């Protein structure tokens, strides 16, 4: 504290000499001189007095630069992140626009005006290896309430927020998620002084940002719905369509996937009705024959039922499964 | 006059305590220089912006500092060709106001002039007009200072 005050001649001379050793290089930061830097000013003069020339030096005045608390947060996701049944990664950057190393407390708020749904926040992860990409298992998960590591002046830290769709979100709905970073040393009205808490031994001063920043990233729900319609045609032994013993019933199962997402692990299954017998080799998918046995193709059939594995089906697709049984 | 001699003697004793022979010689100078610094804070009062000079207890980048040097001729003889040179500390740049009228150097004190007449080399080796941020030194020249006369020289700087 005291060494930031003006020194007067005499009492300050010894101190001024000691301070010379402490001068730190002024970093050429966009955010200004690094906190803790000592600005020292000394004037000198030459003159003539009578026939003699002389020189004189002033005392050195020293000003210590205090820490400015400023931060900027940006959303790095320019287009809404498509989010289906798996988690989505929202990327943000937190930039220390102050002049001292500072840690920031991160808060994620998924409730933003205009949201179609409020995402479920699963994790906040910092880009530990600094490659700008979310690396599960490598990048550090930030425990709730823990601040970031200290970020150097002008330095940036990428932050990933892992979110999932809540139950009830429907296809095409959009949502925004807000990330807020608050300087750990203090926030508030610009100009507020946090005495003695600045980097480099001085005070900390809340900057024009208020020591806080926030940004939004967007996501869009891309879901798929599956509907199944079953129909039957009967061919009796006499060429008609009467469901009499000996008649063959061909069942058609039509699976329709709607939405902008995709349905995964889709199976079409059915049981063989009581009083009928599966007709071997009649299973088809989209008019292509499938073998009854369990093998490389998508379908299996037995006396008890059929199972066709459609795997992942994109929205807007229709899959048709048929099989035949004979009425006993 | 007697009072001035006492001041000079006190300064000599203080400097002798610091163990610097060079400083002790300067302390015998008839000219005395006392530096000071204040922060020029803008406060808004009843909708009017006012400037207040305060001690530099809290200083952040962008703040305006006013460095002053008070000189006094404590000798019995007039002092002539009094030239005060002040290198700008690394962490500050000369403020725009006054930059055009002060005698400055943009080359570490080798050459001097008013800022609008000076140029600096750009990265391609060409010359461009000097800006306040290029100033390395400020200088004042006073032709004559009578015994007992004093005054204050100031320059304004912005913390980078």
CSV table of C-alpha atoms in Angstrom, one decimal, chain A residues 4-7 9-10 13 31-33 39-49 55-59 61 63-66 68 99 193 203 205, chain B residues 14-15 26 29-31 33-37 56-61 67 69 77-87 89 91-92 155 159-160:
chain,number,residue,atom,x,y,z
A,4,UNK,CA,2.3,3.3,-4.2
A,5,UNK,CA,2.4,6.7,-2.6
A,6,UNK,CA,4.5,9.5,-3.8
A,7,UNK,CA,7.9,9.6,-2.2
A,9,UNK,CA,12.9,13.8,-1.5
A,10,UNK,CA,15.1,12.5,1.3
A,13,UNK,CA,15.6,8.1,-1.7
A,31,UNK,CA,-5.8,-5.5,-21.7
A,32,UNK,CA,-3.1,-3.2,-20.5
A,33,UNK,CA,-0.1,-3.2,-18.3
A,39,UNK,CA,5.4,2.7,-13.0
A,40,UNK,CA,8.3,4.8,-11.9
A,41,UNK,CA,9.0,8.4,-13.0
A,42,UNK,CA,12.1,10.4,-12.4
A,43,UNK,CA,13.0,13.8,-14.0
A,44,UNK,CA,16.5,15.1,-14.3
A,45,UNK,CA,17.8,18.6,-15.2
A,46,UNK,CA,20.9,20.3,-16.4
A,47,UNK,CA,21.7,24.0,-15.9
A,48,UNK,CA,24.4,26.6,-15.6
A,49,UNK,CA,25.0,28.7,-12.6
A,55,UNK,CA,22.7,18.5,-13.0
A,56,UNK,CA,20.1,17.3,-10.6
A,57,UNK,CA,17.7,14.5,-10.4
A,58,UNK,CA,14.3,14.4,-8.8
A,59,UNK,CA,13.0,11.7,-6.4
A,61,UNK,CA,7.6,8.5,-7.8
A,63,UNK,CA,2.7,3.9,-8.9
A,64,UNK,CA,1.7,0.3,-8.7
A,65,UNK,CA,-0.8,-0.9,-11.4
A,66,UNK,CA,-3.8,-2.6,-9.8
A,68,UNK,CA,-8.6,-4.8,-13.4
A,99,UNK,CA,-4.6,-7.4,-16.7
A,193,UNK,CA,-12.3,-1.7,-5.4
A,203,UNK,CA,-5.9,-3.9,-5.2
A,205,UNK,CA,-10.8,-3.0,-9.4
B,14,UNK,CA,19.7,11.9,4.1
B,15,UNK,CA,21.6,11.0,1.0
B,26,UNK,CA,23.5,16.3,-6.6
B,29,UNK,CA,22.9,21.5,-6.3
B,30,UNK,CA,21.2,24.9,-5.9
B,31,UNK,CA,18.3,23.5,-8.0
B,33,UNK,CA,13.5,18.8,-8.1
B,34,UNK,CA,10.6,17.2,-6.4
B,35,UNK,CA,8.5,14.8,-8.3
B,36,UNK,CA,4.9,13.9,-7.6
B,37,UNK,CA,2.1,11.9,-9.3
B,56,UNK,CA,-2.4,7.1,-6.9
B,57,UNK,CA,-3.8,4.5,-4.4
B,58,UNK,CA,-5.8,2.7,-7.0
B,59,UNK,CA,-4.5,2.8,-10.6
B,60,UNK,CA,-5.6,0.6,-13.5
B,61,UNK,CA,-4.9,0.6,-17.3
B,67,UNK,CA,3.3,13.6,-13.3
B,69,UNK,CA,8.1,18.1,-11.1
B,77,UNK,CA,22.8,32.8,-8.0
B,78,UNK,CA,20.5,32.9,-10.9
B,79,UNK,CA,20.3,29.6,-12.8
B,80,UNK,CA,20.4,29.7,-16.6
B,81,UNK,CA,19.6,27.2,-19.4
B,82,UNK,CA,17.6,25.0,-17.0
B,83,UNK,CA,16.6,21.9,-19.1
B,84,UNK,CA,14.4,19.3,-17.4
B,85,UNK,CA,14.2,15.9,-19.1
B,86,UNK,CA,11.7,13.2,-18.1
B,87,UNK,CA,11.8,9.8,-19.7
B,89,UNK,CA,8.0,5.1,-17.8
B,91,UNK,CA,3.8,1.5,-18.5
B,92,UNK,CA,2.4,4.8,-19.7
B,155,UNK,CA,2.8,16.1,-18.2
B,159,UNK,CA,-1.6,4.0,-18.1
B,160,UNK,CA,-1.1,1.6,-21.0
